mmCIF file of C-alpha atoms and ligand atoms in Angstrom:
data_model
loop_
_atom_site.group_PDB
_atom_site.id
_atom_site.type_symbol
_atom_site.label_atom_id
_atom_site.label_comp_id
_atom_site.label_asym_id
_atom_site.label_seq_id
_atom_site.Cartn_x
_atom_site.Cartn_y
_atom_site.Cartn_z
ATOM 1 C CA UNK I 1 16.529 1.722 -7.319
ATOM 2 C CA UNK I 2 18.368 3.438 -9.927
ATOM 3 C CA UNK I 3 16.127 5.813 -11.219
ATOM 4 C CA UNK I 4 12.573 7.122 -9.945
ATOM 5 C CA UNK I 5 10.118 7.376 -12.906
ATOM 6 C CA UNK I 6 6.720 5.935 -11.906
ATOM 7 C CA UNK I 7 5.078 4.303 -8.943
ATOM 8 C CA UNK I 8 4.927 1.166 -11.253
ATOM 9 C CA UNK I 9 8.462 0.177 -10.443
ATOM 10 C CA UNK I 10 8.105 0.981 -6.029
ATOM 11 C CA UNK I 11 6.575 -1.419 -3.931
ATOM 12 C CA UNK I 12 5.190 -1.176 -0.832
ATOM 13 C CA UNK I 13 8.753 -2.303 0.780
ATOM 14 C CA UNK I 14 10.429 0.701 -0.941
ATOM 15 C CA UNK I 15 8.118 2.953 0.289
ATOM 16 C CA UNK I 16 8.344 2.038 3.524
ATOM 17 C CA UNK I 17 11.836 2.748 3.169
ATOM 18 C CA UNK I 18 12.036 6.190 2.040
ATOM 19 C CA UNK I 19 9.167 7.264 4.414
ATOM 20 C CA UNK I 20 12.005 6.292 6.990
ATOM 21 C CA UNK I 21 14.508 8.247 5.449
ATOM 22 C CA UNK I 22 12.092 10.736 4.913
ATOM 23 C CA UNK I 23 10.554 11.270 8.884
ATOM 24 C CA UNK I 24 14.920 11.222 9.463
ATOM 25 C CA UNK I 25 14.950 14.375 7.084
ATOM 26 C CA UNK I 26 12.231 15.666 8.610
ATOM 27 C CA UNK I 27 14.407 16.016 11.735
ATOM 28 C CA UNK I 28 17.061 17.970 9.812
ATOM 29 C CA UNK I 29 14.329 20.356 8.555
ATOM 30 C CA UNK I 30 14.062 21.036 11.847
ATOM 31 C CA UNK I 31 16.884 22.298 12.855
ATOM 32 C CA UNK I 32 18.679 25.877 12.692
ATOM 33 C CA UNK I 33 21.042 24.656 9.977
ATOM 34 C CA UNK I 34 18.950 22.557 8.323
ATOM 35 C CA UNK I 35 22.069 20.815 6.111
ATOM 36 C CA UNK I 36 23.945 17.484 6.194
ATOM 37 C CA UNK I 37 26.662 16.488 3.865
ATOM 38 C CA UNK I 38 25.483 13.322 1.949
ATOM 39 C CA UNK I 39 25.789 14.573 -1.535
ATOM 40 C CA UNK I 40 28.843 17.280 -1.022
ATOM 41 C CA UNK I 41 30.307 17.380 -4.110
ATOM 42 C CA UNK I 42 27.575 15.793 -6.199
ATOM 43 C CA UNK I 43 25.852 17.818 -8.718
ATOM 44 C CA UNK I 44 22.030 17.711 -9.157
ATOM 45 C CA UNK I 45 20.317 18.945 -12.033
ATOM 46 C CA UNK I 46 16.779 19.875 -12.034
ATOM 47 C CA UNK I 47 15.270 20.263 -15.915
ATOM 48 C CA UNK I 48 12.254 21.818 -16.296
ATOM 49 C CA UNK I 49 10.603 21.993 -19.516
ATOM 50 C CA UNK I 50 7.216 23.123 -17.971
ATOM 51 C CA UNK I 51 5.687 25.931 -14.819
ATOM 52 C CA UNK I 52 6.281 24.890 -11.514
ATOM 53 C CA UNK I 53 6.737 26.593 -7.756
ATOM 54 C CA UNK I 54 6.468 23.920 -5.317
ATOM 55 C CA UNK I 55 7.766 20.674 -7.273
ATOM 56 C CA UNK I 56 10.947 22.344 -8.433
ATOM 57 C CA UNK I 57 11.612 24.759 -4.991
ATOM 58 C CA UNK I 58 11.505 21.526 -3.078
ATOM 59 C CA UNK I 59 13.248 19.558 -5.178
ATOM 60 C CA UNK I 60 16.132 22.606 -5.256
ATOM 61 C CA UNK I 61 16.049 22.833 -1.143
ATOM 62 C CA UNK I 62 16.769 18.993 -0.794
ATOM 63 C CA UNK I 63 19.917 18.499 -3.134
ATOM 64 C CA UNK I 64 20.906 21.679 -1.262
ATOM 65 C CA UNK I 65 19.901 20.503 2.297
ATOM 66 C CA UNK I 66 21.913 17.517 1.079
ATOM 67 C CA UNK I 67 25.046 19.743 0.507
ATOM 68 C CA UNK I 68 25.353 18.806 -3.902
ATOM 69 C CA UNK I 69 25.674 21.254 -6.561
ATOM 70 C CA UNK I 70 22.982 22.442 -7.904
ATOM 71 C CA UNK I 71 22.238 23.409 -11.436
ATOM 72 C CA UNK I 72 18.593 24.690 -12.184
ATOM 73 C CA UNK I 73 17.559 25.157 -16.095
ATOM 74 C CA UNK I 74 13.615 26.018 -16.945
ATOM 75 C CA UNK I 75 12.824 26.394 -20.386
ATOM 76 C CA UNK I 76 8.912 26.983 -20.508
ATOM 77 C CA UNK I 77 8.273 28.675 -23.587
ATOM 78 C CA UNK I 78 11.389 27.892 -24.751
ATOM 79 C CA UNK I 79 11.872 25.765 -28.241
ATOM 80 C CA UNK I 80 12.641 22.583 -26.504
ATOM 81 C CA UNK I 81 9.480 20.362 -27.408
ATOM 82 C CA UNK I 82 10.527 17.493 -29.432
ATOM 83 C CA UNK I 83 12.511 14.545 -28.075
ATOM 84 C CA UNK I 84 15.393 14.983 -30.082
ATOM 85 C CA UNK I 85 15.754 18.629 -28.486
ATOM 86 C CA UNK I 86 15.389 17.146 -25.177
ATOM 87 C CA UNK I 87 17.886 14.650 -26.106
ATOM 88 C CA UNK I 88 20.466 17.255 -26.941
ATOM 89 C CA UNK I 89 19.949 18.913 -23.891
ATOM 90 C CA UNK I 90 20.221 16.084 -21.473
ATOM 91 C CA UNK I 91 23.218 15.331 -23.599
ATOM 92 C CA UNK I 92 25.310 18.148 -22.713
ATOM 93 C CA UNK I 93 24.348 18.635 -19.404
ATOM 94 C CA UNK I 94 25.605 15.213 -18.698
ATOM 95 C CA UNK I 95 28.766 16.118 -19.975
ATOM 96 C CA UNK I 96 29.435 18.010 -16.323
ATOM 97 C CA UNK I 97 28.777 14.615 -14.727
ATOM 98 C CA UNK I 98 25.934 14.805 -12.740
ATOM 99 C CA UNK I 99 24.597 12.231 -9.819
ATOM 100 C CA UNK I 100 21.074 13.217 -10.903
ATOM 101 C CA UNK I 101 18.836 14.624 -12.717
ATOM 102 C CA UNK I 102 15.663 16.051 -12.151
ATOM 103 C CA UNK I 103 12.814 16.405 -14.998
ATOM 104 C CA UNK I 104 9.515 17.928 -15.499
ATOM 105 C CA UNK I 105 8.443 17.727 -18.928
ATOM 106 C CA UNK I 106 5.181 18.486 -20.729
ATOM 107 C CA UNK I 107 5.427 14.927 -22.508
ATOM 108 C CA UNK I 108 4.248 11.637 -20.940
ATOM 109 C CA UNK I 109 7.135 9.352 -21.083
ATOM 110 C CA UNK I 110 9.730 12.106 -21.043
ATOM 111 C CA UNK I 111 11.555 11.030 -18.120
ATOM 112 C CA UNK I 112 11.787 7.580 -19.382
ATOM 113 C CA UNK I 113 13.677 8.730 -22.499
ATOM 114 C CA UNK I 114 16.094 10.716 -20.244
ATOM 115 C CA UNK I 115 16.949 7.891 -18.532
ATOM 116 C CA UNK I 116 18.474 6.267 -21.954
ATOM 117 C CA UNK I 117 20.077 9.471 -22.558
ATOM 118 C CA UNK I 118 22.904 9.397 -19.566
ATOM 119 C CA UNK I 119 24.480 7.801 -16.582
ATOM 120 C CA UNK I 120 22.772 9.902 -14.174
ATOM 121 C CA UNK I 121 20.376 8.365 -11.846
ATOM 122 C CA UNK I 122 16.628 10.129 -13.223
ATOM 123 C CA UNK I 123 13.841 11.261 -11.060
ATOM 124 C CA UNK I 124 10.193 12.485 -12.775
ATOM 125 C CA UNK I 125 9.153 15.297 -11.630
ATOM 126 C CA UNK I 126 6.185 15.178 -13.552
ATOM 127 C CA UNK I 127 5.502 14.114 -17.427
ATOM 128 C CA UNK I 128 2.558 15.404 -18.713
ATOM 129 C CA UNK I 129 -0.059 13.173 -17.939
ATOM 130 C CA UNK I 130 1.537 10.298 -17.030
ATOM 131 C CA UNK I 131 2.678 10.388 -13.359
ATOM 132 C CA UNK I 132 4.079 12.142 -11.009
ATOM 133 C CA UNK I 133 5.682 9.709 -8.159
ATOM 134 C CA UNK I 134 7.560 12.315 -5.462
ATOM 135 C CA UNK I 135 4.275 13.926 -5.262
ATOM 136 C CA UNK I 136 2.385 10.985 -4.222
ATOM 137 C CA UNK I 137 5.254 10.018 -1.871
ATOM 138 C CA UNK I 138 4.950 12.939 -0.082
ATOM 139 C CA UNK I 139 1.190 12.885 0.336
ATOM 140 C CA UNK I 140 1.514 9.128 2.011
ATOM 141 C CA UNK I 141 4.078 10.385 4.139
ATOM 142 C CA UNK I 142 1.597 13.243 4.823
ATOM 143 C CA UNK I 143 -1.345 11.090 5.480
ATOM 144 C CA UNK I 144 0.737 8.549 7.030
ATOM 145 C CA UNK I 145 1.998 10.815 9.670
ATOM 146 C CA UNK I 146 -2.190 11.983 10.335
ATOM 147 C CA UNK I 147 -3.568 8.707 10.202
ATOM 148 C CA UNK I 148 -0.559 5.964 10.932
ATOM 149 C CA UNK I 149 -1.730 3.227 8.400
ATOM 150 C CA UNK I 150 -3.380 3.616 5.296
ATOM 151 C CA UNK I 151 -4.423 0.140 5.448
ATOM 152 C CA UNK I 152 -8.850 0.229 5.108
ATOM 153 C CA UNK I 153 -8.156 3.919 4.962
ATOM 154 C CA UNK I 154 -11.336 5.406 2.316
ATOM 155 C CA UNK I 155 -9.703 7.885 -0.193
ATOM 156 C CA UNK I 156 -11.834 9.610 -2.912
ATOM 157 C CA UNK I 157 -10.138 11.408 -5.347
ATOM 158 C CA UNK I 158 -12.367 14.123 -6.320
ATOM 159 C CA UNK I 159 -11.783 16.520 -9.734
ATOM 160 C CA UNK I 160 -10.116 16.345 -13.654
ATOM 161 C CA UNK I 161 -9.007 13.143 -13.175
ATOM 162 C CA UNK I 162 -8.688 12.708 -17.283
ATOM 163 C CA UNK I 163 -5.305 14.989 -17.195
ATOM 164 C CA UNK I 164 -3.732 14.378 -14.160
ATOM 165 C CA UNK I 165 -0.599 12.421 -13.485
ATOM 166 C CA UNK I 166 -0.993 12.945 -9.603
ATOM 167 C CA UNK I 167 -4.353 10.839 -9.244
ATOM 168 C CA UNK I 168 -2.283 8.269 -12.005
ATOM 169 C CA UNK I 169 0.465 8.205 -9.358
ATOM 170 C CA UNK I 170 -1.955 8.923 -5.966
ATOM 171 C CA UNK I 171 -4.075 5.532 -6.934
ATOM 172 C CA UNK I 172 -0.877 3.479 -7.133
ATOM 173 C CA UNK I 173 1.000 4.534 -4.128
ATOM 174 C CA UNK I 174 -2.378 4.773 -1.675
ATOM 175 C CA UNK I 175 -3.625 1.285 -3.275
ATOM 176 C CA UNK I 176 -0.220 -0.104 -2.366
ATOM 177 C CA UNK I 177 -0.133 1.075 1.115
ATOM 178 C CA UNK I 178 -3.882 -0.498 1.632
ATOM 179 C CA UNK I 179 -6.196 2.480 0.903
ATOM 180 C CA UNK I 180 -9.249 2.027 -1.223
ATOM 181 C CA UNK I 181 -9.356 4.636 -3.672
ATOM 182 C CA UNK I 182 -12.841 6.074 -5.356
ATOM 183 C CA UNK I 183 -12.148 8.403 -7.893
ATOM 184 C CA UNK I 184 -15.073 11.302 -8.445
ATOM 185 C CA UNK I 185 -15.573 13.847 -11.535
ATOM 186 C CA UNK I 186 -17.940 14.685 -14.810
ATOM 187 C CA UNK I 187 -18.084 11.119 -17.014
ATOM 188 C CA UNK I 188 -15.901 13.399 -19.169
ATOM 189 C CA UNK I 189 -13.291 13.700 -16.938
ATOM 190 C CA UNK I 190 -12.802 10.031 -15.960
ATOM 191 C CA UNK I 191 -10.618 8.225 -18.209
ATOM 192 C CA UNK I 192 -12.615 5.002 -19.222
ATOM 193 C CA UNK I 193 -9.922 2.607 -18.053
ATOM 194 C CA UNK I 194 -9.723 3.387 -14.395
ATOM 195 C CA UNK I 195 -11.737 0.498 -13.127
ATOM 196 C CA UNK I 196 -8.570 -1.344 -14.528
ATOM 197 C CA UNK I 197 -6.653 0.269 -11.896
ATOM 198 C CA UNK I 198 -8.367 -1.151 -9.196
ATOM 199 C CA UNK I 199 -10.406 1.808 -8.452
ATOM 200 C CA UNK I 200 -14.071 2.937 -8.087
ATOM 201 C CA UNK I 201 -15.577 5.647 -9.881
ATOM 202 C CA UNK I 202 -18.533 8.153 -8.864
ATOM 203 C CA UNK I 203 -19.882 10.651 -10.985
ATOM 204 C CA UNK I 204 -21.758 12.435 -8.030
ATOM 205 C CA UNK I 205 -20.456 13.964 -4.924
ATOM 206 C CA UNK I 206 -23.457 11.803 -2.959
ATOM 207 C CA UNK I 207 -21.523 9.438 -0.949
ATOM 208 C CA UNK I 208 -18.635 11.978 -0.408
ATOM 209 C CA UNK I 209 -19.446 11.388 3.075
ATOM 210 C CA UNK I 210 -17.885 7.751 2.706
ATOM 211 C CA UNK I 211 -14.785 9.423 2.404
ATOM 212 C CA UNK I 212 -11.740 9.364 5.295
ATOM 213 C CA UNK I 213 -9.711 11.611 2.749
ATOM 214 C CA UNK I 214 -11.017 13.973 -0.064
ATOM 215 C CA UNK I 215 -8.217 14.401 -1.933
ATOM 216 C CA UNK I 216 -9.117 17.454 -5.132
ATOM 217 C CA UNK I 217 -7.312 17.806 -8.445
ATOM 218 C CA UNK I 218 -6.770 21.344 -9.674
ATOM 219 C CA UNK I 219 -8.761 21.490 -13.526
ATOM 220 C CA UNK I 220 -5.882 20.895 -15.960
ATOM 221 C CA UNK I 221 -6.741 23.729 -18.183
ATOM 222 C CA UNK I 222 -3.542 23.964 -20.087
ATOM 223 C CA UNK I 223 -4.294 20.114 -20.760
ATOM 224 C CA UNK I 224 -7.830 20.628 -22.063
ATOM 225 C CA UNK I 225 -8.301 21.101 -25.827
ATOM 226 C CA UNK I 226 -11.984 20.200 -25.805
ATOM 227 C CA UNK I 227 -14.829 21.704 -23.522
ATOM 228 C CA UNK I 228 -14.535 18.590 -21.013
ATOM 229 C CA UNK I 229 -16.825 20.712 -18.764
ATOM 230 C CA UNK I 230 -20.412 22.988 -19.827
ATOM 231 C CA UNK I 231 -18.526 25.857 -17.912
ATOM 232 C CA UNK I 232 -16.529 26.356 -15.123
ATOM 233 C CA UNK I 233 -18.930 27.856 -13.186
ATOM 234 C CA UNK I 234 -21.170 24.308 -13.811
ATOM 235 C CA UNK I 235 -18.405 22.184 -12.315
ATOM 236 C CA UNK I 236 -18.275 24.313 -9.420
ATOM 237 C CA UNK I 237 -21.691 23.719 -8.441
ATOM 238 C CA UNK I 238 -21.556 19.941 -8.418
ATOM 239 C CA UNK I 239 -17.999 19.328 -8.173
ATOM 240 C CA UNK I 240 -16.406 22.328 -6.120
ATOM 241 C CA UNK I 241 -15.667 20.489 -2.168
ATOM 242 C CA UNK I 242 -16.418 23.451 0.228
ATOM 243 C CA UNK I 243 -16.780 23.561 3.624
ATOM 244 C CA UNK I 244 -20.374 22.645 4.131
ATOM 245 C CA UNK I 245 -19.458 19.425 1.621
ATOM 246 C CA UNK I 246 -17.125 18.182 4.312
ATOM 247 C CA UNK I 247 -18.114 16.388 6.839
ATOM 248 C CA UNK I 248 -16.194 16.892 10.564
ATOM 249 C CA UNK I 249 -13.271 14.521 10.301
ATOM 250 C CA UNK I 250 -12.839 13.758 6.879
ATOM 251 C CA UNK I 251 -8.847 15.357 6.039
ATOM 252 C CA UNK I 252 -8.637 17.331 2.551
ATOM 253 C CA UNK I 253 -6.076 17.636 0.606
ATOM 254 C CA UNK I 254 -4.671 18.988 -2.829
ATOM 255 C CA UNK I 255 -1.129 18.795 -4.819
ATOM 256 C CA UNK I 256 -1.724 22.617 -5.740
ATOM 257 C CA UNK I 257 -1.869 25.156 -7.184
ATOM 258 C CA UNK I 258 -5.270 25.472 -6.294
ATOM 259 C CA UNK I 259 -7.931 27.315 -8.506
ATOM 260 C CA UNK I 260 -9.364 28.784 -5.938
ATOM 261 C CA UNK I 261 -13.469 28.948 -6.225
ATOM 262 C CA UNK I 262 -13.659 26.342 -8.658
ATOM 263 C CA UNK I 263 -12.346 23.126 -7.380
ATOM 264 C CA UNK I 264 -12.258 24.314 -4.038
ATOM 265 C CA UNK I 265 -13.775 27.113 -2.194
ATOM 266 C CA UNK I 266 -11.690 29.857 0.125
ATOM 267 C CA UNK I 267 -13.358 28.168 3.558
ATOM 268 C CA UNK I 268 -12.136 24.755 2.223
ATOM 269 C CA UNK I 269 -8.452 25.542 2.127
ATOM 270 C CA UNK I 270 -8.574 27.599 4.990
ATOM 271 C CA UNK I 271 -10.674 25.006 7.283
ATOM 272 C CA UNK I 272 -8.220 23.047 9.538
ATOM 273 C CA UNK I 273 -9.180 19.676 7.810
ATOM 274 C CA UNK I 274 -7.172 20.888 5.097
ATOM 275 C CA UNK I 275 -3.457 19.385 4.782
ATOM 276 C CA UNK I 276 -2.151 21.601 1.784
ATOM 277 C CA UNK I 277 0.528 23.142 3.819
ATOM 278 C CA UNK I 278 1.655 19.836 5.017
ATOM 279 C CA UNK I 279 1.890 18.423 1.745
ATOM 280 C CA UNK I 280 3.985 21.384 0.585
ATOM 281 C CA UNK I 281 6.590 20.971 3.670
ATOM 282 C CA UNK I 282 6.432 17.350 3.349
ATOM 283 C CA UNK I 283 7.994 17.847 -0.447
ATOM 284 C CA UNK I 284 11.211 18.985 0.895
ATOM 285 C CA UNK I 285 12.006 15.954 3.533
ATOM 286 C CA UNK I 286 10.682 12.783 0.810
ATOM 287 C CA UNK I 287 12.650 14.858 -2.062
ATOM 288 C CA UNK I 288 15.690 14.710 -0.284
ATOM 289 C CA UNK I 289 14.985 10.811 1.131
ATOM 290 C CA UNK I 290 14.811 10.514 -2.940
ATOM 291 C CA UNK I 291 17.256 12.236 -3.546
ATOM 292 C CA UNK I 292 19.583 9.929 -0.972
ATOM 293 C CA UNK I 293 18.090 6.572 -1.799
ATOM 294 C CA UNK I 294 18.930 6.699 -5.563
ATOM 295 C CA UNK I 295 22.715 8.236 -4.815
ATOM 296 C CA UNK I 296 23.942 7.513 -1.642
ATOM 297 C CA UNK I 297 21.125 4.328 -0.660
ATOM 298 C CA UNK I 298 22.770 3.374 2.857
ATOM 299 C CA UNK I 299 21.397 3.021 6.338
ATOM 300 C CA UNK I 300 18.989 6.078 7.017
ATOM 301 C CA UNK I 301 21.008 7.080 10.579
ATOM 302 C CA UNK I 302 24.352 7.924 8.483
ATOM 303 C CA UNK I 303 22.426 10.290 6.827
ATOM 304 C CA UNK I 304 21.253 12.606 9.162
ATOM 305 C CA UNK I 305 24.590 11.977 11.729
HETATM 306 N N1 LIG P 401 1.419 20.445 -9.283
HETATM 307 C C1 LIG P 401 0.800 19.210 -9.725
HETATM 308 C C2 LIG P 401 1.406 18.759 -11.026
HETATM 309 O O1 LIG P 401 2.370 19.315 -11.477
HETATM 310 C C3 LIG P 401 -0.675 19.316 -9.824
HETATM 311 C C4 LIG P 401 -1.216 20.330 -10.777
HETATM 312 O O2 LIG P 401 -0.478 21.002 -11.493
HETATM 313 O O3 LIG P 401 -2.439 20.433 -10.819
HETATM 314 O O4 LIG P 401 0.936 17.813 -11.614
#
């Protein structure tokens, strides 16, 4: 692989593969000096054109963990919201020769452009509301570590749907590892093509209990320009997954932030079914496996020795 910017271009092989690399990391995060030297004297850049705490902290702990260089440039709010911007930008950051670089970008096919723009190897961080691929790596490895296969495995993605590049990304990484995916959320917040991908859709929480994995997307307000929704407050009475909408034994998770009330209620994240801490620490040990398959790509053991 030479860049990573959708879950279109990984199969099931690769993923294997950096889950590998990734468990190996996990090791390193382990330890009291949680650094080995596979990128010393590389330089990673990590762009990002829109918010973000975990995506871009993680992202910033494995080039580091990794030993590179790393550069971090946010512009939210900035004027950088055209391509040709953008193009500029990646441009002249190239010119200090970076391994990779790291973009988050309000603009679905962002990355992609990037990627023509320079020699460095190009991960997505997340591009509006396209996909987002490190985040659904890290919730397989997540899951996989919980469950061991995903193979049969029921997964119903519950929430705004419509706007979100992790259930874009979530439906072709867990499809490819053997789940079955259901996707669940207000006819107005299902986009009309998702049957294409393979999936179900539900428009009622009824068979929730079907469910190995309920897996909630945060409402993409920044996304919305229409009322997708009668009122928040509506979507949280049939939509919100609380505790007493769980059943004992069904896992829960959520990429996060989390609104907390509406998509999901207080006893929900705190309930031990939920794996939203996991998912966070996971980011750090598949970033860096990322991070090492697209620049250094040799056996996993030279990589933590
Ligand atoms: N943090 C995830 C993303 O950037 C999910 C979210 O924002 O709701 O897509």
């Amino acid at each position: 692989m030479k860049h990573l910017l959708s879950i279109e271009d990984v199969s099931r092989e690769d993923i294997e593969r950096l889950l590998a690399r990734a468990e190996s990391f996990a090791e390193v995060s382990g330890r009291p000096i949680k650094k080995v030297p596979a990128l010393r004297g590389r330089t990673v850049v990590n762009l990002f054109y829109e918010a973000s705490t975990r995506t871009s902290s993680s992202f910033e702990l494995a080039a580091k963990r990794l030993s590179a260089d790393v550069v971090n440039i946010r512009s939210a709010g900035s004027s950088v919201d055209k391509g040709e911007s953008l193009k500029d930008t990646v441009q002249t950051l190239s010119a200090y020769d970076p391994a990779a670089i790291v973009i988050r970008s309000p603009h679905a096919g962002a990355a992609q452009l990037v990627a023509g723009w320079t020699p460095a190897a190009v991960i997505n961080a997340g591009d509006g509301k396209h996909e987002h691929p490190t985040q659904a790596l890290l919730d397989v490895f997540t899951l996989r570590r919980r469950l061991g296969s995903l193979d049969g495995t029921r997964i119903w993605i519950v929430g705004d749907v419509l706007h979100s590049r992790v259930a874009r990304s979530n439906i072709l990484a867990l499809q490819r590892m053997g789940a079955n995916v259901t996707v669940c959320g207000p006819p107005t917040l299902i986009p009309r093509e998702i049957e294409a991908l393979g999936c179900e859709a539900a428009v009622t929480l009824d068979r929730l209990e079907e469910a190995d994995v309920v897996y909630v997307l945060r409402m993409q307000k920044e996304r919305m320009h229409d009322a997708f929704v009668p009122s928040l407050r509506e979507y949280a009475v049939r939509y919100q997954i609380n505790a007493g909408r769980l059943r004992p034994g069904q896992l829960l998770m959520h990429p996060g932030p989390v609104n907390r009330g509406v998509e999901l209620s207080a006893d929900a994240i705190d309930s031990p079914q939920a794996l939203i801490g996991e998912q966070v620490k996971a980011g750090v040990a598949v970033r860096m496996a990322v991070l090492y398959e697209l620049l250094v790509g040799s056996p996993v053991l030279a990589a933590v020795a």
